[in-house]
Coordinates of C-alpha atoms in Angstrom, one line a residue:
Chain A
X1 CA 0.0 0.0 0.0
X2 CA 2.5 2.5 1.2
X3 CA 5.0 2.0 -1.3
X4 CA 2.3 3.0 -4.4
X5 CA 1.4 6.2 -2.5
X6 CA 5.5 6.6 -2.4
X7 CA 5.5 7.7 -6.2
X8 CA 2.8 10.4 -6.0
X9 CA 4.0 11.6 -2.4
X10 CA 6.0 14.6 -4.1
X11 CA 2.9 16.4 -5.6
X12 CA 0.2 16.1 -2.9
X13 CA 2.0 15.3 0.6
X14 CA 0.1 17.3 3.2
X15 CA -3.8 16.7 1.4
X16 CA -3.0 12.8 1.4
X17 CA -1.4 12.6 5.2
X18 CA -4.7 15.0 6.4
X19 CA -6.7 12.1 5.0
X20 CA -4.7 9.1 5.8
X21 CA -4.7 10.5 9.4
X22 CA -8.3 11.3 9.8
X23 CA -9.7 8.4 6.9
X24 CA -10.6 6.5 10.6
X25 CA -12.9 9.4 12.4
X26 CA -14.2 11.0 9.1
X27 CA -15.7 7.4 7.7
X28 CA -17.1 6.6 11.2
X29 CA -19.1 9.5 11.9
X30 CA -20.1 10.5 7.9
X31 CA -21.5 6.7 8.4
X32 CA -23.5 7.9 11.3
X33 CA -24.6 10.8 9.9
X34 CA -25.4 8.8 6.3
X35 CA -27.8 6.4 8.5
X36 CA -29.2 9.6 10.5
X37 CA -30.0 11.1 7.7
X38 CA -31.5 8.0 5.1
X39 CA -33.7 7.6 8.9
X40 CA -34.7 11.3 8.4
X41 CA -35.4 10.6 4.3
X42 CA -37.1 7.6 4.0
X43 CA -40.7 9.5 4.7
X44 CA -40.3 11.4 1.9
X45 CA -39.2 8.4 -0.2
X46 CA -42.4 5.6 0.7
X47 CA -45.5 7.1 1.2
X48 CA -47.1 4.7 4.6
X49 CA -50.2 3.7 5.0
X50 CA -51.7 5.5 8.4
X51 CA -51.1 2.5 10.4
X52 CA -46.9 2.2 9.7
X53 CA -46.8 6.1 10.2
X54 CA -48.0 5.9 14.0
X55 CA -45.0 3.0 14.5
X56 CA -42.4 5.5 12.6
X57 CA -40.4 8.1 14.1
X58 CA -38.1 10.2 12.7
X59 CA -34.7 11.8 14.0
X60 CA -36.1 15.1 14.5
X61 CA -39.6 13.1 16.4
X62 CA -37.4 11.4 18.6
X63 CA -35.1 14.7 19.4
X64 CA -38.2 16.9 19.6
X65 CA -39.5 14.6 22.3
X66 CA -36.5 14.6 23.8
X67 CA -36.7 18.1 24.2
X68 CA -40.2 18.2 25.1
X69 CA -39.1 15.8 28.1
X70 CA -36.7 18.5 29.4
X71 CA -39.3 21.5 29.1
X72 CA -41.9 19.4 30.5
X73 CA -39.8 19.1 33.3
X74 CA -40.0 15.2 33.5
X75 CA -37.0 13.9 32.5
X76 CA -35.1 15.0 35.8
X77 CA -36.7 13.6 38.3
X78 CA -36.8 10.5 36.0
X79 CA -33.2 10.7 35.7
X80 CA -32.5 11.4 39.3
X81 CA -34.4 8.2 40.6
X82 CA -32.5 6.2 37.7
X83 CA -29.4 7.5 38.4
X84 CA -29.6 7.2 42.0
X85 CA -30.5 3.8 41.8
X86 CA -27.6 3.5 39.8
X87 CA -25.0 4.7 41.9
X88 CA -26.5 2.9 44.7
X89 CA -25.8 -0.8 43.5
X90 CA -22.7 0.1 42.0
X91 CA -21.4 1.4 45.4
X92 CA -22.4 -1.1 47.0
X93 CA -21.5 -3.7 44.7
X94 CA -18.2 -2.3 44.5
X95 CA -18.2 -2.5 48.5
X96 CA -18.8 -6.1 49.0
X97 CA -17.1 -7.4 45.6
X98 CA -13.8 -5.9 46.7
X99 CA -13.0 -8.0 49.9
X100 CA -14.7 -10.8 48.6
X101 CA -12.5 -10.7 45.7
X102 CA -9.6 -10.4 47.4
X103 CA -10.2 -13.4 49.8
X104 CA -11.2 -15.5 46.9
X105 CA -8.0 -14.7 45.6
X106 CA -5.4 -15.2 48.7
X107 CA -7.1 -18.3 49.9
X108 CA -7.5 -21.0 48.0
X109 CA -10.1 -23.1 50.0
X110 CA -12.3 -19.9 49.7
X111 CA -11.8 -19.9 46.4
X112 CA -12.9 -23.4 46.1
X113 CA -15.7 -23.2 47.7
X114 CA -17.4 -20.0 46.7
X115 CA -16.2 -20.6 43.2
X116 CA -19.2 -22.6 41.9
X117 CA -21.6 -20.4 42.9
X118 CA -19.6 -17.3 41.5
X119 CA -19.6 -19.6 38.7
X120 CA -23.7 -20.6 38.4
X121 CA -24.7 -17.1 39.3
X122 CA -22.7 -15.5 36.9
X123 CA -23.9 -17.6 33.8
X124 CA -27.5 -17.4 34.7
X125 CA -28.8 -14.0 33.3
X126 CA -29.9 -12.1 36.8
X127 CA -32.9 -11.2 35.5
X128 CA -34.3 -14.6 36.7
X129 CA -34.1 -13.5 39.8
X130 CA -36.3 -10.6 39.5
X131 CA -39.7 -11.4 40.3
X132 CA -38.2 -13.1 43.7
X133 CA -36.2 -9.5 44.1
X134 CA -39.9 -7.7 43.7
X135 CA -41.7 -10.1 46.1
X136 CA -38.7 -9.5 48.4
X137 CA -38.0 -5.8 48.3
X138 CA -41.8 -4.8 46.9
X139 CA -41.8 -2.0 44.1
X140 CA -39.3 0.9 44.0
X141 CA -35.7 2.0 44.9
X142 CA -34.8 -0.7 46.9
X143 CA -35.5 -3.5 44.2
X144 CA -33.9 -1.7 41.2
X145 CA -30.7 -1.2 43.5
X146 CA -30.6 -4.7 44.2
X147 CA -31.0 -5.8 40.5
X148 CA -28.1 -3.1 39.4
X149 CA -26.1 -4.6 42.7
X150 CA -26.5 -8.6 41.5
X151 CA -25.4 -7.4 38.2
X152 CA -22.3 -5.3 38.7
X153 CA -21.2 -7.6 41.6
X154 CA -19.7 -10.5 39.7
X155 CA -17.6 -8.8 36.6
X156 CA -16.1 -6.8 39.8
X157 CA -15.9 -10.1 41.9
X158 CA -14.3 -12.1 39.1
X159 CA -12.3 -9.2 37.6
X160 CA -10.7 -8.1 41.4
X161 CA -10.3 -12.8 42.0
X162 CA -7.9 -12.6 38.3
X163 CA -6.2 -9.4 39.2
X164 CA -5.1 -10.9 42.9
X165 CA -4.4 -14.1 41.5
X166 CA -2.2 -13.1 38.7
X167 CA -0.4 -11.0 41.5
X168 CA 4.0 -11.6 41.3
X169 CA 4.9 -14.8 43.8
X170 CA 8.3 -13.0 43.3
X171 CA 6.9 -9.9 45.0
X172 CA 5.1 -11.1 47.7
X173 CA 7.7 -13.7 48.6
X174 CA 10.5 -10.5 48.8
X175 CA 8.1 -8.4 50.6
X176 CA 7.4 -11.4 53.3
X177 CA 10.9 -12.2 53.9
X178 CA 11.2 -7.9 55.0
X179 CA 8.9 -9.2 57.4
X180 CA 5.0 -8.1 55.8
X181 CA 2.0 -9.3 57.5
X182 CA -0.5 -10.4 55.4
X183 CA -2.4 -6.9 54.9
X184 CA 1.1 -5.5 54.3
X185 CA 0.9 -8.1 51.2
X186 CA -2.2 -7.0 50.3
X187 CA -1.4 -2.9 50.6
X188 CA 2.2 -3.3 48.6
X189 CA 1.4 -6.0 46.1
X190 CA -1.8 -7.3 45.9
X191 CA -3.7 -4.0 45.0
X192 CA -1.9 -2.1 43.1
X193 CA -1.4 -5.4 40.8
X194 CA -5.1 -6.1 40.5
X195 CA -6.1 -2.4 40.1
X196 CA -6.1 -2.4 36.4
X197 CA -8.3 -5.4 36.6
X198 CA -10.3 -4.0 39.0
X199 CA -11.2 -1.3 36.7
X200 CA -11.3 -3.3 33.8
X201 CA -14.2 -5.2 35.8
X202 CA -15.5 -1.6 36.7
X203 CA -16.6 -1.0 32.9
X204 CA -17.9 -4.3 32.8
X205 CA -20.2 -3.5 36.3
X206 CA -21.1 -0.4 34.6
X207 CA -22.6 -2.2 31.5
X208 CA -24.3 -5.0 34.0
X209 CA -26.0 -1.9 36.3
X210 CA -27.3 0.4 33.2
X211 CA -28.9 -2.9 32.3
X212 CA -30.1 -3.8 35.6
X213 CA -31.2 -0.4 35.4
X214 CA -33.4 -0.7 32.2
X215 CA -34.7 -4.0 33.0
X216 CA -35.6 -3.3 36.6
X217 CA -37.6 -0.5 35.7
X218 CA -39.2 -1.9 32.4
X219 CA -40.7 -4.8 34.6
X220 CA -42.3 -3.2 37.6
X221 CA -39.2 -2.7 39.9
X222 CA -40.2 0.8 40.4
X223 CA -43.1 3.5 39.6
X224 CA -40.5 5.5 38.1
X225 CA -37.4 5.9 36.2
X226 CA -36.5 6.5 32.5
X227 CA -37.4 3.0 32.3
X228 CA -41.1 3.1 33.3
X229 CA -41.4 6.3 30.7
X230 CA -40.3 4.1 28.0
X231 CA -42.9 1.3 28.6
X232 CA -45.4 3.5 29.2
X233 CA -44.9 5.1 26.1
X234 CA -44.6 2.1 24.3
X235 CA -48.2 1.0 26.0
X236 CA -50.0 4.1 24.1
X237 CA -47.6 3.2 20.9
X238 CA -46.0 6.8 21.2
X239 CA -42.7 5.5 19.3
X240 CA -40.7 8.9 19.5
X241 CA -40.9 8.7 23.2
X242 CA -39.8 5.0 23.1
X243 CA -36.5 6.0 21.4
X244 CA -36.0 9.1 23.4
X245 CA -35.9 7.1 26.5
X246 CA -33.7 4.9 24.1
X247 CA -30.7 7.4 23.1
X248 CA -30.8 8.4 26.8
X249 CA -29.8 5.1 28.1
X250 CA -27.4 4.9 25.1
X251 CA -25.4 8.3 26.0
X252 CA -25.5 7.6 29.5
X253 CA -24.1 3.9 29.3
X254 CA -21.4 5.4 26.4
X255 CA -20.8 8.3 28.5
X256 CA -19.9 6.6 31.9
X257 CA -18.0 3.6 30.2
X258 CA -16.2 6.2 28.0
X259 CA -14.8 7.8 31.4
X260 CA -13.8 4.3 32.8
X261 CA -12.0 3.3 29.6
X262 CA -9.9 6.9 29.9
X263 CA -9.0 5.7 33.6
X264 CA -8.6 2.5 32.3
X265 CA -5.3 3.4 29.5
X266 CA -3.8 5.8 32.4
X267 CA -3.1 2.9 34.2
X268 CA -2.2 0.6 31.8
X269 CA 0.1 2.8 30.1
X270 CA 3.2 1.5 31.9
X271 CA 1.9 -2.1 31.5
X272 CA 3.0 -4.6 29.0
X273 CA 0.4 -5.4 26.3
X274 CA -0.3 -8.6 28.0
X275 CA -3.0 -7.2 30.7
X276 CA -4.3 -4.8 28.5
X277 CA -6.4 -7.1 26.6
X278 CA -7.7 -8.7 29.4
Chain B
X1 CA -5.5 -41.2 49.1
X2 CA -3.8 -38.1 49.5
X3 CA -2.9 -37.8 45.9
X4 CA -6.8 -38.7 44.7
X5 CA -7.7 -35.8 46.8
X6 CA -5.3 -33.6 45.7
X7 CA -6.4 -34.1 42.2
X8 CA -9.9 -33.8 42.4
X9 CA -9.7 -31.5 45.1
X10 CA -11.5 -28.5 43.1
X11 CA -14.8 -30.6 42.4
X12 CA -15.5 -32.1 45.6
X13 CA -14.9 -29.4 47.6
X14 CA -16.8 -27.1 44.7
X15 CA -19.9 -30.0 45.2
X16 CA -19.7 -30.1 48.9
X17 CA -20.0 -26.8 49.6
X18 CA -23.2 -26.8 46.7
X19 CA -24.7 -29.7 49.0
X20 CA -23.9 -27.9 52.2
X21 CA -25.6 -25.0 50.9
X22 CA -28.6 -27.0 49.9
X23 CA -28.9 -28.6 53.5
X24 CA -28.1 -25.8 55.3
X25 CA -31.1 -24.0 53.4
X26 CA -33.5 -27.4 54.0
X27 CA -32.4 -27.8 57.4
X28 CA -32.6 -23.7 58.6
X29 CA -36.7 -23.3 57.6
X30 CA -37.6 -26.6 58.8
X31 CA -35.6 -26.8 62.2
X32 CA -34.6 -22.9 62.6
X33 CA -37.0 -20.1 61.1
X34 CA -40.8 -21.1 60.8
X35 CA -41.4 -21.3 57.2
X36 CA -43.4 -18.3 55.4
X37 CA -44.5 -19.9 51.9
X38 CA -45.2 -16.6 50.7
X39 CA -41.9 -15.2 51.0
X40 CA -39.2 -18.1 50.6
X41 CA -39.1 -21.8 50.0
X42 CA -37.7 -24.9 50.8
X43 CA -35.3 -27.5 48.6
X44 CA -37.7 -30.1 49.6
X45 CA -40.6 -28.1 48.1
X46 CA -38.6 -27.2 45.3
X47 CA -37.6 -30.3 44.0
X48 CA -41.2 -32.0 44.6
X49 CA -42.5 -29.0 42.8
X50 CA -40.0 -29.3 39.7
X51 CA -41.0 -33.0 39.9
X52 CA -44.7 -32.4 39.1
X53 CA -44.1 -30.1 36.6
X54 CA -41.6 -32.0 34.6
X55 CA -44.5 -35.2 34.8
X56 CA -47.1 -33.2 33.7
X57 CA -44.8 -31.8 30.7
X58 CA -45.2 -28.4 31.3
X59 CA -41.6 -27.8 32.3
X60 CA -40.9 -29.3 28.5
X61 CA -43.6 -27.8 26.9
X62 CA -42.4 -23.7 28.1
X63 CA -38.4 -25.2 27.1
X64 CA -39.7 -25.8 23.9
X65 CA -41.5 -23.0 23.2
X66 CA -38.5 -21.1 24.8
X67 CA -35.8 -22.4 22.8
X68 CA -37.4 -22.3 19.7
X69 CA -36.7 -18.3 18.8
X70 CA -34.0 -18.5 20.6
X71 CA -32.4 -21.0 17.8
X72 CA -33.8 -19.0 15.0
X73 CA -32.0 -15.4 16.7
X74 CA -29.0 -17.2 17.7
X75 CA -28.6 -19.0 14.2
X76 CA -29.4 -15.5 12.2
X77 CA -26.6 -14.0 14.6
X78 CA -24.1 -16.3 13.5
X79 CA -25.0 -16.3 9.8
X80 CA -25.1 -12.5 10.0
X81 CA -22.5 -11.3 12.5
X82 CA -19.3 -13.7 11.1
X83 CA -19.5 -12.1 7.5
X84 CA -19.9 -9.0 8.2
X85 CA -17.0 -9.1 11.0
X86 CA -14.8 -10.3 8.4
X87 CA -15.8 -8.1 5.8
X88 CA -14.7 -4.9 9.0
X89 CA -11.4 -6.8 9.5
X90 CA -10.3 -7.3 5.7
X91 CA -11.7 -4.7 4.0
X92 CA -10.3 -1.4 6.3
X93 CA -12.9 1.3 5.2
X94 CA -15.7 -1.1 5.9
X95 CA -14.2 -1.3 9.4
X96 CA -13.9 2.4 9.6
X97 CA -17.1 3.1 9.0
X98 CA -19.1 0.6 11.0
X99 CA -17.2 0.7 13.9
X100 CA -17.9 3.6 15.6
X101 CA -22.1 3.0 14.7
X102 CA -21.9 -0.6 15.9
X103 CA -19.8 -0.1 19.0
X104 CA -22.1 2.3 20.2
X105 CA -24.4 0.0 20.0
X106 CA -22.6 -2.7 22.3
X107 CA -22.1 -0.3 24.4
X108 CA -25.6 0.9 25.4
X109 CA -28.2 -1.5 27.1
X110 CA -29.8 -3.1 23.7
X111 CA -32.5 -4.7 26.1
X112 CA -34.1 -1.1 26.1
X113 CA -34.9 -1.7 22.6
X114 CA -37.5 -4.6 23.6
X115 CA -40.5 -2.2 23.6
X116 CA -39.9 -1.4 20.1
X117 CA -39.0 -4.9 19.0
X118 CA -42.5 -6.2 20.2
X119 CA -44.3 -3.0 18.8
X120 CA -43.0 -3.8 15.2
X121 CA -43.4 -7.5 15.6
X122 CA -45.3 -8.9 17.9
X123 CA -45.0 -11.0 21.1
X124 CA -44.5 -14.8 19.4
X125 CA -41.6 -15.8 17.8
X126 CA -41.0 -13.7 15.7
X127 CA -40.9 -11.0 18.0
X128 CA -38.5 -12.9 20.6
X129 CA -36.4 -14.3 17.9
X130 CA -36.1 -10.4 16.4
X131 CA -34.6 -9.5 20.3
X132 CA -32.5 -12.5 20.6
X133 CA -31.1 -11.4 17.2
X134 CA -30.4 -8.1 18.2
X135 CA -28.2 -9.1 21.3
X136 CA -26.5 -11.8 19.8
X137 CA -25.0 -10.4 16.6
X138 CA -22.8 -7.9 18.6
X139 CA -20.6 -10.4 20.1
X140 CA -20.0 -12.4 16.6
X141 CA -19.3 -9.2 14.7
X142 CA -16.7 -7.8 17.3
X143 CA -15.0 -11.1 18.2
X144 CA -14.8 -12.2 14.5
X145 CA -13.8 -8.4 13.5
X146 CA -10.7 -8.9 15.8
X147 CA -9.9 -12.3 15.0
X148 CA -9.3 -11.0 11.3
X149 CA -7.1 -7.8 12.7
X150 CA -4.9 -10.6 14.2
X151 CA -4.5 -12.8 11.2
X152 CA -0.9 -12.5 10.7
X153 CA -0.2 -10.9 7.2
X154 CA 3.4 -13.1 7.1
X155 CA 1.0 -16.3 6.6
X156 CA -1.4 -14.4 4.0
X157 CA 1.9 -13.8 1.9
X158 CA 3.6 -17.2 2.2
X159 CA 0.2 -18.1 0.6
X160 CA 0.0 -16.2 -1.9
X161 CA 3.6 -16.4 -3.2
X162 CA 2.7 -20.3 -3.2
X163 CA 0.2 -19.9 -5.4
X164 CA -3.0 -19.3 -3.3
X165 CA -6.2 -18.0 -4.6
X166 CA -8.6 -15.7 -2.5
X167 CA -9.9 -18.8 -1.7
X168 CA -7.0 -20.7 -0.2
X169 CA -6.6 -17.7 2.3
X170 CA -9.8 -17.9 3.8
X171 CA -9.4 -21.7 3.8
X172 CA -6.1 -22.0 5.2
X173 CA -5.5 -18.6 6.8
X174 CA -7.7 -16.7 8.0
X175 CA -10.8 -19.0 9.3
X176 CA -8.1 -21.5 11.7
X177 CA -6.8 -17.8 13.2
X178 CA -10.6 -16.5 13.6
X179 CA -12.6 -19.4 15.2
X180 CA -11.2 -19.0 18.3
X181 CA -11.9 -15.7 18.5
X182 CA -15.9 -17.2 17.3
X183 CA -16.0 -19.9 19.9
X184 CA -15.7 -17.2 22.2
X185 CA -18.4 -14.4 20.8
X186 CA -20.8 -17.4 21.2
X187 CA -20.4 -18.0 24.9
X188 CA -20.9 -14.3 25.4
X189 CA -23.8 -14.4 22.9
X190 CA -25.3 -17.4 24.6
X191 CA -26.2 -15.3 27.9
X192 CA -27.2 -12.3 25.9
X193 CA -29.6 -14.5 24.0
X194 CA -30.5 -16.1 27.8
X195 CA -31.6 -12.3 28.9
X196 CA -33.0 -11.5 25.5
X197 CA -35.6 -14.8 25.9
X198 CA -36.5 -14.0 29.5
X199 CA -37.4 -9.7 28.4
X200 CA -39.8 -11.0 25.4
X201 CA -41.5 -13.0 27.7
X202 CA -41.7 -11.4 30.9
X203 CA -43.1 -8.8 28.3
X204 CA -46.1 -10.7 27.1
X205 CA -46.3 -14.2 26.4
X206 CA -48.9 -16.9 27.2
X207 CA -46.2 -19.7 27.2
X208 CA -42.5 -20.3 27.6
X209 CA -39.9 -20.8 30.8
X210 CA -39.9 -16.8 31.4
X211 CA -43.7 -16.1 31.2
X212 CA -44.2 -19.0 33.6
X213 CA -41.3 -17.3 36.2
X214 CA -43.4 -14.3 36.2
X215 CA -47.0 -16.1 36.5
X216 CA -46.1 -18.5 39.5
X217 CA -44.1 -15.2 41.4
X218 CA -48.0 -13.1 40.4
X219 CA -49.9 -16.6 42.1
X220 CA -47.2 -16.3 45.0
X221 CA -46.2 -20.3 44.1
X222 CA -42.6 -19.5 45.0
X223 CA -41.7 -23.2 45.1
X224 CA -42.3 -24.2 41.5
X225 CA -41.2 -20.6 40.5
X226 CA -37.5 -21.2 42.3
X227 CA -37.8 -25.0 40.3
X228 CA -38.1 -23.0 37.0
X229 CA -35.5 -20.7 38.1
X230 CA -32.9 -23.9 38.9
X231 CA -33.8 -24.9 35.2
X232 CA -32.9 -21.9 33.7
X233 CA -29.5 -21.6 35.8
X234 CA -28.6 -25.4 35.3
X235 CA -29.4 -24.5 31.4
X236 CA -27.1 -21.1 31.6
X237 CA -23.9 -23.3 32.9
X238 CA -24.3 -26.0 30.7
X239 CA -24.4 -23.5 27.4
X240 CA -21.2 -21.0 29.2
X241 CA -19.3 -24.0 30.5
X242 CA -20.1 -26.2 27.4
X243 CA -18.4 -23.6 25.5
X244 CA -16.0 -23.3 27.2
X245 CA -14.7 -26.4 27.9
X246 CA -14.9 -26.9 23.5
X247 CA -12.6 -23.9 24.1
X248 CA -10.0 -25.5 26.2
X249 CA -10.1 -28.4 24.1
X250 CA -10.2 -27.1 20.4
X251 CA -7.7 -24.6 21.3
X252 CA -5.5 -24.9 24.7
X253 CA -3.2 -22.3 23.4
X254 CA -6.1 -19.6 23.8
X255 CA -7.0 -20.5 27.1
X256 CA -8.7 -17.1 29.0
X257 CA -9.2 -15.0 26.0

């Protein structure tokens, strides 16, 4: 490739090295805006028949009711009791998968023994569990934190069980002949090895808890949320609304894992490839 | 002795501490806390409960009419997602441009779309199978789109200057380096398609292993409701494990990818 572009290199250096550079960014977002766009068109193209119009919504539909969410003034406390039911299970998941991991890690007995229920409960989707978390907890906040908490505990759990696993026998042994107790182990070497996979586990947990999130909400966990707006909206077939609540979920989930992914190459920039593709 | 138990040290101490749990659950509600049928049940109940179901066939009857979209989804998700993985891996411009659009899609919480699906097409099968389509396809098109960015370019020209045809480097080259990477988009893809089965029908459905989860927690028959929900995990680890033992087997050198 590069050596035919070597020939013409002379004539047109900087316009070809502006493209080669950008080629990436400008053909992923002209794609987006290409499907935005044919979304916006195809109206105007096929005429439907009344009944396909009322399941059809448009770009500008969906963003106008979007905006119409905000001026209504119902999209924030929506967003609050989402959100706070968010950050919630993730604290607390975060809280209990921490230790747990840790132990699971150091000691292999524990290990052992917790590992096939780790194992069962983390193949089974967790939304089983949800009509016993309803009868449990009844509807609102307290059932939509515990479905965001069973699903951001495990990719935590797991992730933290790899990262203190995978921790340097060299390390631990040189630190323990200086003397170290155990939670010296853990403060020097242990944490700071796993923390990588700890927050490679995080963006994991933050996918599980938007979903625990949606679903949650969508099947009575709660009398409100962004959730209960979408199937409400879907219920009276208003479609615009649907997708609103839609591209919400999708900018917050992009959003927060877009943040943990930035954390997540600081601190692997001084690793070697090998626990970056974990 | 010592050496037996050293060996299979990780199963029986992993299925003792599942029986433990078992008895320890049995033995606390019938001995320890007075039992409150409305709120928690017993392994005892359970099982007898699981028993009646799977005599009368009803247990068979809901995995049947479960399993039968999610076959059709998971199938259109391989025959969709592998092709058009490749196609982002080898041809570079294709890649460019869908990346960004489908990875935003991974990204986000696709289970949100549900409403929609069953708007445009129903609450049977085709409805569910449309879902379990739309969750499993991610996973083959990533894992398949980075098994082609690793196909090392040094094999794809020792073919050609042999002699190979477009062909022989799909045949030789470039599908051994990517079914790894496939084997592995289908375990994740198998508990997508799990969660995509049990949204359609917690959504509306007469029939099938997640409408019947909702309708015996709605009568308050918890212990043929924690049965169904044994089934469904039982089911789960089969499919993840399965998987992943073909993985360890097929392809030790891969091991934890």
């Amino acid at each position: 490739m590069s050596n035919r572009h070597a020939s013409n290199e002379t004539t047109a250096v900087t316009r070809k090295t502006f493209w080669e550079t950008n080629e990436p960014l400008i053909l992923g977002v002209g794609f987006i805006v290409l499907v935005i766009v044919l979304w916006q068109i195809v109206p105007s193209f096929f005429t439907m028949s009344k009944g396909m119009k009322l399941f059809f919504a448009t770009p500008t539909m969906v963003f106008t009711a979007i905006g119409d969410l905000i001026a209504s003034g119902k999209l924030w406390p929506a967003l609050r009791f989402s959100s706070s039911a968010f950050a919630a299970g993730l604290a607390l998941a975060i809280v209990a998968a921490l230790p747990l991991g840790v132990l699971m890690g150091r000691s292999r007995l524990m290990n052992e023994l917790f590992d096939p229920f780790v194992t069962a409960i983390n193949a089974t989707p967790r939304l089983v569990f949800l009509p016993l978390i309803i009868i449990w907890f009844g509807i609102g906040m307290t059932s939509v934190i515990v479905v965001v908490f069973i699903g951001a505990l495990f990719p935590l759990l797991i992730n933290t069980y790899e990262g203190v696993k995978n921790a340097d026998r060299l390390l631990i042994n040189v630190v323990r002949s200086y003397g170290a107790s155990e939670w010296d182990i853990n403060r020097l070497v242990v944490i700071p090895n796993s923390l990588p996979y700890i927050i490679s586990g995080l963006r994991l947990a933050i996918g599980r808890a938007v979903l625990g999130v949606v679903v949650a909400e969508f099947f009575g966990g709660s009398a409100k949320g962004i959730g209960v707006i979408m199937v409400q909206a879907s219920s009276s077939f208003q479609v615009d609304l649907v997708f609103a609540g839609l591209i919400i979920f999708m900018a917050l989930s992009l959003v927060l894992t877009g943040i943990v992914r930035a954390i997540e190459t600081r601190f692997n920039r001084w690793r070697p490839e090998k626990a970056k593709t974990f | 002795m010592d050496k037996f138990f050293e060996d299979w040290r990780r199963p029986i101490l992993g299925s003792l501490a599942i029986i433990c749990f078992f008895l320890a659950w049995e033995a606390i509600l019938t001995w320890g806390i007075p039992l409150n049928k409305f709120i928690i049940s017993k392994p005892s109940l359970i099982f007898a409960g699981l028993f009646q179901d799977m005599n009368s066939g009803l247990l068979w009857r809901d995995l049947l009419i479960s399993g039968r979209p999610l076959v059709f989804g998971y199938v259109a998700a391989v025959l969709v997602g592998i092709p058009l993985g490749v196609v982002m891996g080898w041809r570079v411009r294709v890649g460019y441009s869908l990346d960004p659009l489908l990875t935003a899609f991974y990204a986000s919480p696709l289970v949100a779309v549900a409403p929609l699906v069953i708007i445009y097409f129903g609450v049977g099968v085709a409805g569910k199978a449309t879902l379990i389509f739309i969750l499993c396809v991610f996973p083959f098109i990533f894992n398949s789109f980075a098994g082609v960015r690793s196909v090392d370019l040094l094999l794809i020209n020792a073919v050609r200057s042999f002699g190979g045809r477009e062909w022989d480097l799909y045949r030789i080259v470039i599908v051994p380096t990517i079914l790894p990477f496939v084997v592995a988009g289908a375990r994740f893809a198998i508990g997508r398609g799990l969660i995509a089965v049990l949204v359609g029908e917690f959504f509306a459905a007469s029939e099938g292993v997640g409408y019947r989860i909702a309708f015996y927690s709605d009568m308050y028959v918890l212990d043929r409701m924690f049965g169904y929900i044994l089934v469904i995990m039982v089911i789960a680890v089969a499919f993840t494990e399965g998987i992943r033992w073909a993985e360890r087997t097929a392809f030790p050198w891969r091991v934890g990818m």
